[in-house]
Amino acid sequence: MARYLIKRILGMCVVIFLVLTIAFIIVRLAPGDPAALMLGPDATAEDAAALRSQLGLDRPITAQYLSFVTGALQGDLGTSIYFKQPVVSVLAGRAEPTIFLSLFSLVIALVIATPIGIYAAYRRGSLLDQGAITTAMLAASIPSFWTGLMFQRYLATDLGWFPASGYGAPDASFVERMGYLILPSIVLGIVNSALILRFTRASMLDILGEDYVRTARSKGMTERRVVLRHALKNAAIPIITVIGLTFALLVSGAVVTERVFNIPGMGNLVVSAVLRRDYPVIQGALIVVASLYVLINLLTDLLYLLVDKRVKY
């Protein structure tokens, strides 16, 4: 186990370093001058040159890259050009809504997908099975922004069941802020439940056809025990894998939903940073998301040991 963890951690470091390098290159290939955008259309060329010098954007690319890598290794992702604050502080201030939005969405997706996927596999070929497959394909095909707009229109505006957008007032309580995440969480949960449902059904179908399942039935065990204890436990590894990937995608890919519902999360921050050419924020967000992604993958692999003791690393 120790050798496996060391290899995985070294691999994570390599991936993060590559992401760091690619992020640095890509943001500087994007057209536009951050100094000109900050100063506005009335700024002179001398003013823009002075601001670029102040921000360090006039230095050679290699010097900027070495400075960025050195700071990142020390936990310093630079200072935001727009906010005039450390990037770590800017990202930390936007992390709460994104993390809780991802968690709530994952819970809703599991509540929808897991029981339906299990029952669809158990009743293979039935009307419910066909309906579940069709619904999952439909949910995966409809863009999340369209679903979000429809939910805003009918559930928030017409019925008034949920707040339409935002994240509450600056002095809002934690519970009130979480209330603003219910509707976008439902949207993301429905969209992401399709993949989990399909994997749960496919994995359960494979296990329900195994010999030991038929043996358990021949011993007189109840169908509930056979399905939940024998079949589901052995089908859990592929399901855990797709759950981990779904959570990682939710953390890194909730940009559209955050924009639709005007949630001040990391996705919304990255879009604004791209428009402002705020290089340090873009780079920092990419590194944080990549780090979370590889960390979630590692935790998912380690969960296999808890589910199936036969797994060896």
mmCIF file of N, CA, C and O in Angstrom, residues 141-239:
data_model
loop_
_atom_site.group_PDB
_atom_site.id
_atom_site.type_symbol
_atom_site.label_atom_id
_atom_site.label_comp_id
_atom_site.label_asym_id
_atom_site.label_seq_id
_atom_site.Cartn_x
_atom_site.Cartn_y
_atom_site.Cartn_z
ATOM 1 N N SER A 141 -29.002 14.368 -22.644
ATOM 2 C CA SER A 141 -28.972 15.070 -23.930
ATOM 3 C C SER A 141 -29.390 16.529 -23.814
ATOM 4 O O SER A 141 -28.951 17.363 -24.614
ATOM 5 N N ILE A 142 -30.234 16.858 -22.848
ATOM 6 C CA ILE A 142 -30.729 18.224 -22.712
ATOM 7 C C ILE A 142 -29.657 19.086 -22.054
ATOM 8 O O ILE A 142 -29.134 18.719 -20.997
ATOM 9 N N PRO A 143 -29.313 20.227 -22.634
ATOM 10 C CA PRO A 143 -28.294 21.099 -22.021
ATOM 11 C C PRO A 143 -28.726 21.567 -20.634
ATOM 12 O O PRO A 143 -29.910 21.856 -20.397
ATOM 13 N N SER A 144 -27.765 21.644 -19.721
ATOM 14 C CA SER A 144 -28.083 22.037 -18.351
ATOM 15 C C SER A 144 -28.580 23.474 -18.266
ATOM 16 O O SER A 144 -29.401 23.799 -17.403
ATOM 17 N N PHE A 145 -28.111 24.353 -19.163
ATOM 18 C CA PHE A 145 -28.578 25.742 -19.087
ATOM 19 C C PHE A 145 -30.059 25.842 -19.449
ATOM 20 O O PHE A 145 -30.788 26.657 -18.869
ATOM 21 N N TRP A 146 -30.511 25.006 -20.399
ATOM 22 C CA TRP A 146 -31.933 25.032 -20.761
ATOM 23 C C TRP A 146 -32.782 24.519 -19.604
ATOM 24 O O TRP A 146 -33.812 25.103 -19.271
ATOM 25 N N THR A 147 -32.331 23.423 -18.979
ATOM 26 C CA THR A 147 -33.047 22.900 -17.820
ATOM 27 C C THR A 147 -33.083 23.927 -16.703
ATOM 28 O O THR A 147 -34.122 24.126 -16.057
ATOM 29 N N GLY A 148 -31.955 24.604 -16.483
ATOM 30 C CA GLY A 148 -31.917 25.632 -15.447
ATOM 31 C C GLY A 148 -32.871 26.775 -15.725
ATOM 32 O O GLY A 148 -33.563 27.254 -14.820
ATOM 33 N N LEU A 149 -32.931 27.229 -16.966
ATOM 34 C CA LEU A 149 -33.839 28.326 -17.318
ATOM 35 C C LEU A 149 -35.304 27.909 -17.154
ATOM 36 O O LEU A 149 -36.136 28.696 -16.693
ATOM 37 N N MET A 150 -35.635 26.677 -17.529
ATOM 38 C CA MET A 150 -37.005 26.200 -17.368
ATOM 39 C C MET A 150 -37.388 26.095 -15.893
ATOM 40 O O MET A 150 -38.501 26.473 -15.497
ATOM 41 N N PHE A 151 -36.474 25.601 -15.081
ATOM 42 C CA PHE A 151 -36.745 25.499 -13.649
ATOM 43 C C PHE A 151 -36.889 26.883 -13.023
ATOM 44 O O PHE A 151 -37.736 27.092 -12.146
ATOM 45 N N GLN A 152 -36.062 27.819 -13.468
ATOM 46 C CA GLN A 152 -36.203 29.193 -12.976
ATOM 47 C C GLN A 152 -37.562 29.763 -13.342
ATOM 48 O O GLN A 152 -38.216 30.424 -12.525
ATOM 49 N N ARG A 153 -37.982 29.499 -14.566
ATOM 50 C CA ARG A 153 -39.232 30.075 -15.069
ATOM 51 C C ARG A 153 -40.445 29.556 -14.294
ATOM 52 O O ARG A 153 -41.305 30.345 -13.879
ATOM 53 N N TYR A 154 -40.505 28.251 -14.091
ATOM 54 C CA TYR A 154 -41.720 27.667 -13.529
ATOM 55 C C TYR A 154 -41.649 27.460 -12.016
ATOM 56 O O TYR A 154 -42.602 27.764 -11.302
ATOM 57 N N LEU A 155 -40.529 26.950 -11.513
ATOM 58 C CA LEU A 155 -40.446 26.625 -10.089
ATOM 59 C C LEU A 155 -40.105 27.841 -9.231
ATOM 60 O O LEU A 155 -40.559 27.935 -8.089
ATOM 61 N N ALA A 156 -39.307 28.761 -9.792
ATOM 62 C CA ALA A 156 -38.899 29.929 -9.006
ATOM 63 C C ALA A 156 -39.792 31.131 -9.268
ATOM 64 O O ALA A 156 -40.323 31.736 -8.325
ATOM 65 N N THR A 157 -39.983 31.483 -10.540
ATOM 66 C CA THR A 157 -40.741 32.694 -10.865
ATOM 67 C C THR A 157 -42.241 32.491 -10.717
ATOM 68 O O THR A 157 -42.926 33.270 -10.040
ATOM 69 N N ASP A 158 -42.796 31.445 -11.351
ATOM 70 C CA ASP A 158 -44.245 31.234 -11.328
ATOM 71 C C ASP A 158 -44.738 30.711 -9.980
ATOM 72 O O ASP A 158 -45.701 31.243 -9.418
ATOM 73 N N LEU A 159 -44.100 29.666 -9.468
ATOM 74 C CA LEU A 159 -44.571 29.041 -8.237
ATOM 75 C C LEU A 159 -43.932 29.628 -6.981
ATOM 76 O O LEU A 159 -44.491 29.512 -5.893
ATOM 77 N N GLY A 160 -42.770 30.216 -7.141
ATOM 78 C CA GLY A 160 -42.107 30.837 -5.994
ATOM 79 C C GLY A 160 -41.610 29.861 -4.959
ATOM 80 O O GLY A 160 -41.474 30.214 -3.780
ATOM 81 N N TRP A 161 -41.296 28.639 -5.361
ATOM 82 C CA TRP A 161 -40.841 27.625 -4.408
ATOM 83 C C TRP A 161 -39.385 27.838 -4.000
ATOM 84 O O TRP A 161 -39.006 27.498 -2.885
ATOM 85 N N PHE A 162 -38.575 28.385 -4.898
ATOM 86 C CA PHE A 162 -37.145 28.552 -4.633
ATOM 87 C C PHE A 162 -36.713 29.953 -5.053
ATOM 88 O O PHE A 162 -37.371 30.596 -5.881
ATOM 89 N N PRO A 163 -35.600 30.440 -4.502
ATOM 90 C CA PRO A 163 -35.015 31.686 -5.026
ATOM 91 C C PRO A 163 -34.567 31.486 -6.467
ATOM 92 O O PRO A 163 -34.049 30.434 -6.832
ATOM 93 N N ALA A 164 -34.781 32.509 -7.284
ATOM 94 C CA ALA A 164 -34.489 32.379 -8.710
ATOM 95 C C ALA A 164 -32.995 32.399 -9.003
ATOM 96 O O ALA A 164 -32.519 31.672 -9.885
ATOM 97 N N SER A 165 -32.238 33.206 -8.282
ATOM 98 C CA SER A 165 -30.806 33.311 -8.560
ATOM 99 C C SER A 165 -30.119 33.981 -7.383
ATOM 100 O O SER A 165 -30.765 34.454 -6.443
ATOM 101 N N GLY A 166 -28.795 34.029 -7.464
ATOM 102 C CA GLY A 166 -28.016 34.680 -6.424
ATOM 103 C C GLY A 166 -27.577 33.722 -5.337
ATOM 104 O O GLY A 166 -27.770 32.504 -5.420
ATOM 105 N N TYR A 167 -26.970 34.325 -4.305
ATOM 106 C CA TYR A 167 -26.463 33.539 -3.183
ATOM 107 C C TYR A 167 -26.772 34.220 -1.852
ATOM 108 O O TYR A 167 -26.086 34.010 -0.859
ATOM 109 N N GLY A 168 -27.825 35.027 -1.851
ATOM 110 C CA GLY A 168 -28.230 35.698 -0.631
ATOM 111 C C GLY A 168 -27.475 36.997 -0.422
ATOM 112 O O GLY A 168 -26.487 37.299 -1.089
ATOM 113 N N ALA A 169 -27.943 37.788 0.535
ATOM 114 C CA ALA A 169 -27.297 39.049 0.881
ATOM 115 C C ALA A 169 -25.956 38.793 1.567
ATOM 116 O O ALA A 169 -25.707 37.697 2.064
ATOM 117 N N PRO A 170 -25.078 39.797 1.592
ATOM 118 C CA PRO A 170 -23.773 39.591 2.254
ATOM 119 C C PRO A 170 -23.886 39.168 3.709
ATOM 120 O O PRO A 170 -23.010 38.465 4.216
ATOM 121 N N ASP A 171 -24.956 39.607 4.396
ATOM 122 C CA ASP A 171 -25.123 39.248 5.805
ATOM 123 C C ASP A 171 -26.065 38.054 5.998
ATOM 124 O O ASP A 171 -26.525 37.801 7.114
ATOM 125 N N ALA A 172 -26.345 37.312 4.921
ATOM 126 C CA ALA A 172 -27.256 36.170 5.017
ATOM 127 C C ALA A 172 -26.616 35.051 5.833
ATOM 128 O O ALA A 172 -25.395 34.864 5.829
ATOM 129 N N SER A 173 -27.457 34.290 6.510
ATOM 130 C CA SER A 173 -26.974 33.170 7.301
ATOM 131 C C SER A 173 -26.569 32.011 6.391
ATOM 132 O O SER A 173 -26.891 31.988 5.201
ATOM 133 N N PHE A 174 -25.887 31.040 6.987
ATOM 134 C CA PHE A 174 -25.448 29.872 6.219
ATOM 135 C C PHE A 174 -26.645 29.102 5.665
ATOM 136 O O PHE A 174 -26.642 28.684 4.500
ATOM 137 N N VAL A 175 -27.683 28.931 6.483
ATOM 138 C CA VAL A 175 -28.866 28.191 6.042
ATOM 139 C C VAL A 175 -29.551 28.912 4.889
ATOM 140 O O VAL A 175 -29.995 28.284 3.914
ATOM 141 N N GLU A 176 -29.608 30.238 4.960
ATOM 142 C CA GLU A 176 -30.242 31.003 3.882
ATOM 143 C C GLU A 176 -29.443 30.883 2.591
ATOM 144 O O GLU A 176 -30.023 30.735 1.501
ATOM 145 N N ARG A 177 -28.130 30.921 2.690
ATOM 146 C CA ARG A 177 -27.296 30.764 1.485
ATOM 147 C C ARG A 177 -27.483 29.382 0.872
ATOM 148 O O ARG A 177 -27.525 29.239 -0.358
ATOM 149 N N MET A 178 -27.579 28.371 1.714
ATOM 150 C CA MET A 178 -27.779 27.024 1.187
ATOM 151 C C MET A 178 -29.121 26.897 0.467
ATOM 152 O O MET A 178 -29.268 26.103 -0.460
ATOM 153 N N GLY A 179 -30.121 27.687 0.908
ATOM 154 C CA GLY A 179 -31.421 27.666 0.245
ATOM 155 C C GLY A 179 -31.341 28.101 -1.205
ATOM 156 O O GLY A 179 -32.122 27.628 -2.055
ATOM 157 N N TYR A 180 -30.394 28.983 -1.505
ATOM 158 C CA TYR A 180 -30.228 29.438 -2.886
ATOM 159 C C TYR A 180 -29.609 28.367 -3.776
ATOM 160 O O TYR A 180 -29.635 28.490 -5.004
ATOM 161 N N LEU A 181 -29.034 27.324 -3.173
ATOM 162 C CA LEU A 181 -28.388 26.274 -3.956
ATOM 163 C C LEU A 181 -29.312 25.102 -4.262
ATOM 164 O O LEU A 181 -28.924 24.196 -5.005
ATOM 165 N N ILE A 182 -30.528 25.099 -3.691
ATOM 166 C CA ILE A 182 -31.411 23.944 -3.876
ATOM 167 C C ILE A 182 -31.798 23.771 -5.341
ATOM 168 O O ILE A 182 -31.662 22.672 -5.910
ATOM 169 N N LEU A 183 -32.267 24.833 -5.966
ATOM 170 C CA LEU A 183 -32.732 24.722 -7.356
ATOM 171 C C LEU A 183 -31.594 24.383 -8.318
ATOM 172 O O LEU A 183 -31.738 23.454 -9.130
ATOM 173 N N PRO A 184 -30.453 25.077 -8.287
ATOM 174 C CA PRO A 184 -29.362 24.653 -9.184
ATOM 175 C C PRO A 184 -28.850 23.250 -8.879
ATOM 176 O O PRO A 184 -28.415 22.543 -9.794
ATOM 177 N N SER A 185 -28.931 22.825 -7.608
ATOM 178 C CA SER A 185 -28.512 21.458 -7.272
ATOM 179 C C SER A 185 -29.444 20.437 -7.899
ATOM 180 O O SER A 185 -29.001 19.381 -8.368
ATOM 181 N N ILE A 186 -30.732 20.731 -7.927
ATOM 182 C CA ILE A 186 -31.693 19.834 -8.563
ATOM 183 C C ILE A 186 -31.389 19.719 -10.062
ATOM 184 O O ILE A 186 -31.420 18.620 -10.640
ATOM 185 N N VAL A 187 -31.077 20.858 -10.683
ATOM 186 C CA VAL A 187 -30.761 20.851 -12.114
ATOM 187 C C VAL A 187 -29.537 19.983 -12.387
ATOM 188 O O VAL A 187 -29.565 19.085 -13.244
ATOM 189 N N LEU A 188 -28.457 20.232 -11.658
ATOM 190 C CA LEU A 188 -27.239 19.454 -11.875
ATOM 191 C C LEU A 188 -27.429 17.995 -11.475
ATOM 192 O O LEU A 188 -26.864 17.090 -12.092
ATOM 193 N N GLY A 189 -28.215 17.759 -10.417
ATOM 194 C CA GLY A 189 -28.458 16.384 -9.984
ATOM 195 C C GLY A 189 -29.185 15.579 -11.037
ATOM 196 O O GLY A 189 -28.851 14.414 -11.299
ATOM 197 N N ILE A 190 -30.185 16.174 -11.662
ATOM 198 C CA ILE A 190 -30.935 15.476 -12.710
ATOM 199 C C ILE A 190 -30.040 15.188 -13.916
ATOM 200 O O ILE A 190 -30.046 14.077 -14.464
ATOM 201 N N VAL A 191 -29.254 16.179 -14.316
ATOM 202 C CA VAL A 191 -28.397 16.001 -15.488
ATOM 203 C C VAL A 191 -27.353 14.906 -15.249
ATOM 204 O O VAL A 191 -27.104 14.061 -16.115
ATOM 205 N N ASN A 192 -26.735 14.914 -14.065
ATOM 206 C CA ASN A 192 -25.655 13.965 -13.789
ATOM 207 C C ASN A 192 -26.152 12.610 -13.293
ATOM 208 O O ASN A 192 -25.345 11.674 -13.174
ATOM 209 N N SER A 193 -27.437 12.498 -12.983
ATOM 210 C CA SER A 193 -27.960 11.201 -12.561
ATOM 211 C C SER A 193 -28.002 10.206 -13.719
ATOM 212 O O SER A 193 -27.993 8.985 -13.495
ATOM 213 N N ALA A 194 -28.023 10.707 -14.952
ATOM 214 C CA ALA A 194 -28.136 9.813 -16.115
ATOM 215 C C ALA A 194 -26.953 8.856 -16.195
ATOM 216 O O ALA A 194 -27.123 7.644 -16.385
ATOM 217 N N LEU A 195 -25.741 9.383 -16.032
ATOM 218 C CA LEU A 195 -24.552 8.534 -16.144
ATOM 219 C C LEU A 195 -24.498 7.512 -15.015
ATOM 220 O O LEU A 195 -24.188 6.331 -15.239
ATOM 221 N N ILE A 196 -24.795 7.938 -13.791
ATOM 222 C CA ILE A 196 -24.767 7.023 -12.651
ATOM 223 C C ILE A 196 -25.828 5.939 -12.818
ATOM 224 O O ILE A 196 -25.592 4.762 -12.506
ATOM 225 N N LEU A 197 -27.004 6.314 -13.296
ATOM 226 C CA LEU A 197 -28.075 5.338 -13.504
ATOM 227 C C LEU A 197 -27.657 4.265 -14.505
ATOM 228 O O LEU A 197 -27.848 3.068 -14.276
ATOM 229 N N ARG A 198 -27.068 4.685 -15.602
ATOM 230 C CA ARG A 198 -26.682 3.727 -16.636
ATOM 231 C C ARG A 198 -25.578 2.796 -16.136
ATOM 232 O O ARG A 198 -25.606 1.589 -16.406
ATOM 233 N N PHE A 199 -24.605 3.324 -15.401
ATOM 234 C CA PHE A 199 -23.537 2.475 -14.880
ATOM 235 C C PHE A 199 -24.068 1.524 -13.818
ATOM 236 O O PHE A 199 -23.650 0.362 -13.749
ATOM 237 N N THR A 200 -24.974 2.018 -12.967
ATOM 238 C CA THR A 200 -25.549 1.153 -11.931
ATOM 239 C C THR A 200 -26.321 0.005 -12.564
ATOM 240 O O THR A 200 -26.182 -1.159 -12.159
ATOM 241 N N ARG A 201 -27.116 0.310 -13.549
ATOM 242 C CA ARG A 201 -27.893 -0.734 -14.229
ATOM 243 C C ARG A 201 -26.978 -1.744 -14.913
ATOM 244 O O ARG A 201 -27.174 -2.968 -14.781
ATOM 245 N N ALA A 202 -25.972 -1.260 -15.653
ATOM 246 C CA ALA A 202 -25.082 -2.165 -16.383
ATOM 247 C C ALA A 202 -24.284 -3.049 -15.424
ATOM 248 O O ALA A 202 -24.121 -4.256 -15.657
ATOM 249 N N SER A 203 -23.792 -2.462 -14.342
ATOM 250 C CA SER A 203 -23.012 -3.241 -13.382
ATOM 251 C C SER A 203 -23.879 -4.279 -12.675
ATOM 252 O O SER A 203 -23.447 -5.422 -12.471
ATOM 253 N N MET A 204 -25.094 -3.906 -12.311
ATOM 254 C CA MET A 204 -25.993 -4.848 -11.657
ATOM 255 C C MET A 204 -26.396 -5.977 -12.597
ATOM 256 O O MET A 204 -26.529 -7.134 -12.179
ATOM 257 N N LEU A 205 -26.589 -5.674 -13.867
ATOM 258 C CA LEU A 205 -26.938 -6.724 -14.827
ATOM 259 C C LEU A 205 -25.838 -7.772 -14.928
ATOM 260 O O LEU A 205 -26.113 -8.979 -15.014
ATOM 261 N N ASP A 206 -24.585 -7.324 -14.909
ATOM 262 C CA ASP A 206 -23.474 -8.271 -14.983
ATOM 263 C C ASP A 206 -23.438 -9.182 -13.764
ATOM 264 O O ASP A 206 -23.217 -10.393 -13.881
ATOM 265 N N ILE A 207 -23.665 -8.607 -12.588
ATOM 266 C CA ILE A 207 -23.563 -9.393 -11.355
ATOM 267 C C ILE A 207 -24.762 -10.320 -11.182
ATOM 268 O O ILE A 207 -24.617 -11.469 -10.716
ATOM 269 N N LEU A 208 -25.960 -9.863 -11.541
ATOM 270 C CA LEU A 208 -27.152 -10.690 -11.354
ATOM 271 C C LEU A 208 -27.124 -11.963 -12.192
ATOM 272 O O LEU A 208 -27.870 -12.903 -11.912
ATOM 273 N N GLY A 209 -26.281 -12.011 -13.195
ATOM 274 C CA GLY A 209 -26.170 -13.218 -14.005
ATOM 275 C C GLY A 209 -25.090 -14.170 -13.551
ATOM 276 O O GLY A 209 -24.879 -15.212 -14.185
ATOM 277 N N GLU A 210 -24.395 -13.845 -12.445
ATOM 278 C CA GLU A 210 -23.310 -14.697 -11.963
ATOM 279 C C GLU A 210 -23.854 -15.943 -11.257
ATOM 280 O O GLU A 210 -24.990 -15.957 -10.760
ATOM 281 N N ASP A 211 -23.007 -16.956 -11.179
ATOM 282 C CA ASP A 211 -23.412 -18.233 -10.573
ATOM 283 C C ASP A 211 -23.701 -18.096 -9.085
ATOM 284 O O ASP A 211 -24.631 -18.734 -8.571
ATOM 285 N N TYR A 212 -22.906 -17.296 -8.378
ATOM 286 C CA TYR A 212 -23.119 -17.217 -6.931
ATOM 287 C C TYR A 212 -24.435 -16.535 -6.579
ATOM 288 O O TYR A 212 -24.980 -16.750 -5.500
ATOM 289 N N VAL A 213 -24.949 -15.710 -7.479
ATOM 290 C CA VAL A 213 -26.265 -15.105 -7.247
ATOM 291 C C VAL A 213 -27.355 -16.161 -7.375
ATOM 292 O O VAL A 213 -28.282 -16.231 -6.554
ATOM 293 N N ARG A 214 -27.230 -17.012 -8.380
ATOM 294 C CA ARG A 214 -28.196 -18.100 -8.519
ATOM 295 C C ARG A 214 -28.095 -19.067 -7.345
ATOM 296 O O ARG A 214 -29.101 -19.607 -6.871
ATOM 297 N N THR A 215 -26.872 -19.281 -6.860
ATOM 298 C CA THR A 215 -26.696 -20.157 -5.700
ATOM 299 C C THR A 215 -27.362 -19.568 -4.468
ATOM 300 O O THR A 215 -28.006 -20.283 -3.683
ATOM 301 N N ALA A 216 -27.217 -18.261 -4.271
ATOM 302 C CA ALA A 216 -27.851 -17.613 -3.122
ATOM 303 C C ALA A 216 -29.372 -17.734 -3.200
ATOM 304 O O ALA A 216 -30.043 -17.968 -2.179
ATOM 305 N N ARG A 217 -29.918 -17.623 -4.391
ATOM 306 C CA ARG A 217 -31.367 -17.785 -4.538
ATOM 307 C C ARG A 217 -31.795 -19.223 -4.266
ATOM 308 O O ARG A 217 -32.843 -19.472 -3.659
ATOM 309 N N SER A 218 -30.962 -20.168 -4.714
ATOM 310 C CA SER A 218 -31.323 -21.574 -4.504
ATOM 311 C C SER A 218 -31.292 -21.962 -3.033
ATOM 312 O O SER A 218 -31.935 -22.937 -2.624
ATOM 313 N N LYS A 219 -30.560 -21.211 -2.232
ATOM 314 C CA LYS A 219 -30.517 -21.468 -0.793
ATOM 315 C C LYS A 219 -31.718 -20.897 -0.050
ATOM 316 O O LYS A 219 -31.827 -21.050 1.161
ATOM 317 N N GLY A 220 -32.596 -20.232 -0.772
ATOM 318 C CA GLY A 220 -33.809 -19.715 -0.156
ATOM 319 C C GLY A 220 -33.711 -18.299 0.370
ATOM 320 O O GLY A 220 -34.599 -17.851 1.103
ATOM 321 N N MET A 221 -32.659 -17.571 0.014
ATOM 322 C CA MET A 221 -32.542 -16.189 0.457
ATOM 323 C C MET A 221 -33.594 -15.325 -0.204
ATOM 324 O O MET A 221 -34.011 -15.580 -1.338
ATOM 325 N N THR A 222 -34.012 -14.297 0.510
ATOM 326 C CA THR A 222 -35.004 -13.372 -0.048
ATOM 327 C C THR A 222 -34.380 -12.576 -1.192
ATOM 328 O O THR A 222 -33.156 -12.356 -1.225
ATOM 329 N N GLU A 223 -35.225 -12.139 -2.124
ATOM 330 C CA GLU A 223 -34.728 -11.364 -3.260
ATOM 331 C C GLU A 223 -34.073 -10.066 -2.807
ATOM 332 O O GLU A 223 -33.086 -9.621 -3.392
ATOM 333 N N ARG A 224 -34.607 -9.458 -1.762
ATOM 334 C CA ARG A 224 -34.034 -8.205 -1.269
ATOM 335 C C ARG A 224 -32.604 -8.422 -0.793
ATOM 336 O O ARG A 224 -31.712 -7.618 -1.090
ATOM 337 N N ARG A 225 -32.373 -9.522 -0.062
ATOM 338 C CA ARG A 225 -31.028 -9.803 0.431
ATOM 339 C C ARG A 225 -30.097 -10.169 -0.710
ATOM 340 O O ARG A 225 -28.919 -9.771 -0.713
ATOM 341 N N VAL A 226 -30.591 -10.921 -1.658
ATOM 342 C CA VAL A 226 -29.759 -11.309 -2.796
ATOM 343 C C VAL A 226 -29.316 -10.079 -3.586
ATOM 344 O O VAL A 226 -28.139 -9.931 -3.945
ATOM 345 N N VAL A 227 -30.266 -9.165 -3.833
ATOM 346 C CA VAL A 227 -29.973 -7.991 -4.656
ATOM 347 C C VAL A 227 -29.092 -6.997 -3.913
ATOM 348 O O VAL A 227 -28.080 -6.511 -4.446
ATOM 349 N N LEU A 228 -29.455 -6.674 -2.658
ATOM 350 C CA LEU A 228 -28.767 -5.605 -1.945
ATOM 351 C C LEU A 228 -27.463 -6.062 -1.298
ATOM 352 O O LEU A 228 -26.502 -5.291 -1.239
ATOM 353 N N ARG A 229 -27.422 -7.296 -0.809
ATOM 354 C CA ARG A 229 -26.224 -7.740 -0.103
ATOM 355 C C ARG A 229 -25.215 -8.421 -1.013
ATOM 356 O O ARG A 229 -24.012 -8.140 -0.926
ATOM 357 N N HIS A 230 -25.682 -9.281 -1.876
ATOM 358 C CA HIS A 230 -24.756 -10.036 -2.728
ATOM 359 C C HIS A 230 -24.467 -9.295 -4.038
ATOM 360 O O HIS A 230 -23.300 -9.097 -4.387
ATOM 361 N N ALA A 231 -25.503 -8.905 -4.748
ATOM 362 C CA ALA A 231 -25.299 -8.300 -6.069
ATOM 363 C C ALA A 231 -24.757 -6.882 -5.965
ATOM 364 O O ALA A 231 -23.749 -6.535 -6.591
ATOM 365 N N LEU A 232 -25.417 -6.031 -5.170
ATOM 366 C CA LEU A 232 -25.009 -4.628 -5.105
ATOM 367 C C LEU A 232 -23.608 -4.474 -4.546
ATOM 368 O O LEU A 232 -22.831 -3.641 -5.023
ATOM 369 N N LYS A 233 -23.258 -5.263 -3.548
ATOM 370 C CA LYS A 233 -21.925 -5.153 -2.955
ATOM 371 C C LYS A 233 -20.843 -5.469 -3.974
ATOM 372 O O LYS A 233 -19.801 -4.798 -4.021
ATOM 373 N N ASN A 234 -21.059 -6.470 -4.793
ATOM 374 C CA ASN A 234 -20.058 -6.842 -5.787
ATOM 375 C C ASN A 234 -20.095 -5.942 -7.016
ATOM 376 O O ASN A 234 -19.133 -5.923 -7.798
ATOM 377 N N ALA A 235 -21.192 -5.237 -7.206
ATOM 378 C CA ALA A 235 -21.286 -4.308 -8.340
ATOM 379 C C ALA A 235 -20.867 -2.901 -7.958
ATOM 380 O O ALA A 235 -20.942 -1.989 -8.788
ATOM 381 N N ALA A 236 -20.406 -2.703 -6.725
ATOM 382 C CA ALA A 236 -20.190 -1.354 -6.204
ATOM 383 C C ALA A 236 -18.963 -0.662 -6.794
ATOM 384 O O ALA A 236 -18.933 0.565 -6.887
ATOM 385 N N ILE A 237 -17.937 -1.430 -7.186
ATOM 386 C CA ILE A 237 -16.692 -0.793 -7.632
ATOM 387 C C ILE A 237 -16.897 0.070 -8.882
ATOM 388 O O ILE A 237 -16.480 1.235 -8.904
ATOM 389 N N PRO A 238 -17.520 -0.421 -9.958
ATOM 390 C CA PRO A 238 -17.778 0.478 -11.091
ATOM 391 C C PRO A 238 -18.672 1.657 -10.715
ATOM 392 O O PRO A 238 -18.498 2.763 -11.239
ATOM 393 N N ILE A 239 -19.613 1.436 -9.800
ATOM 394 C CA ILE A 239 -20.499 2.522 -9.394
ATOM 395 C C ILE A 239 -19.725 3.583 -8.627
ATOM 396 O O ILE A 239 -19.911 4.785 -8.837
#
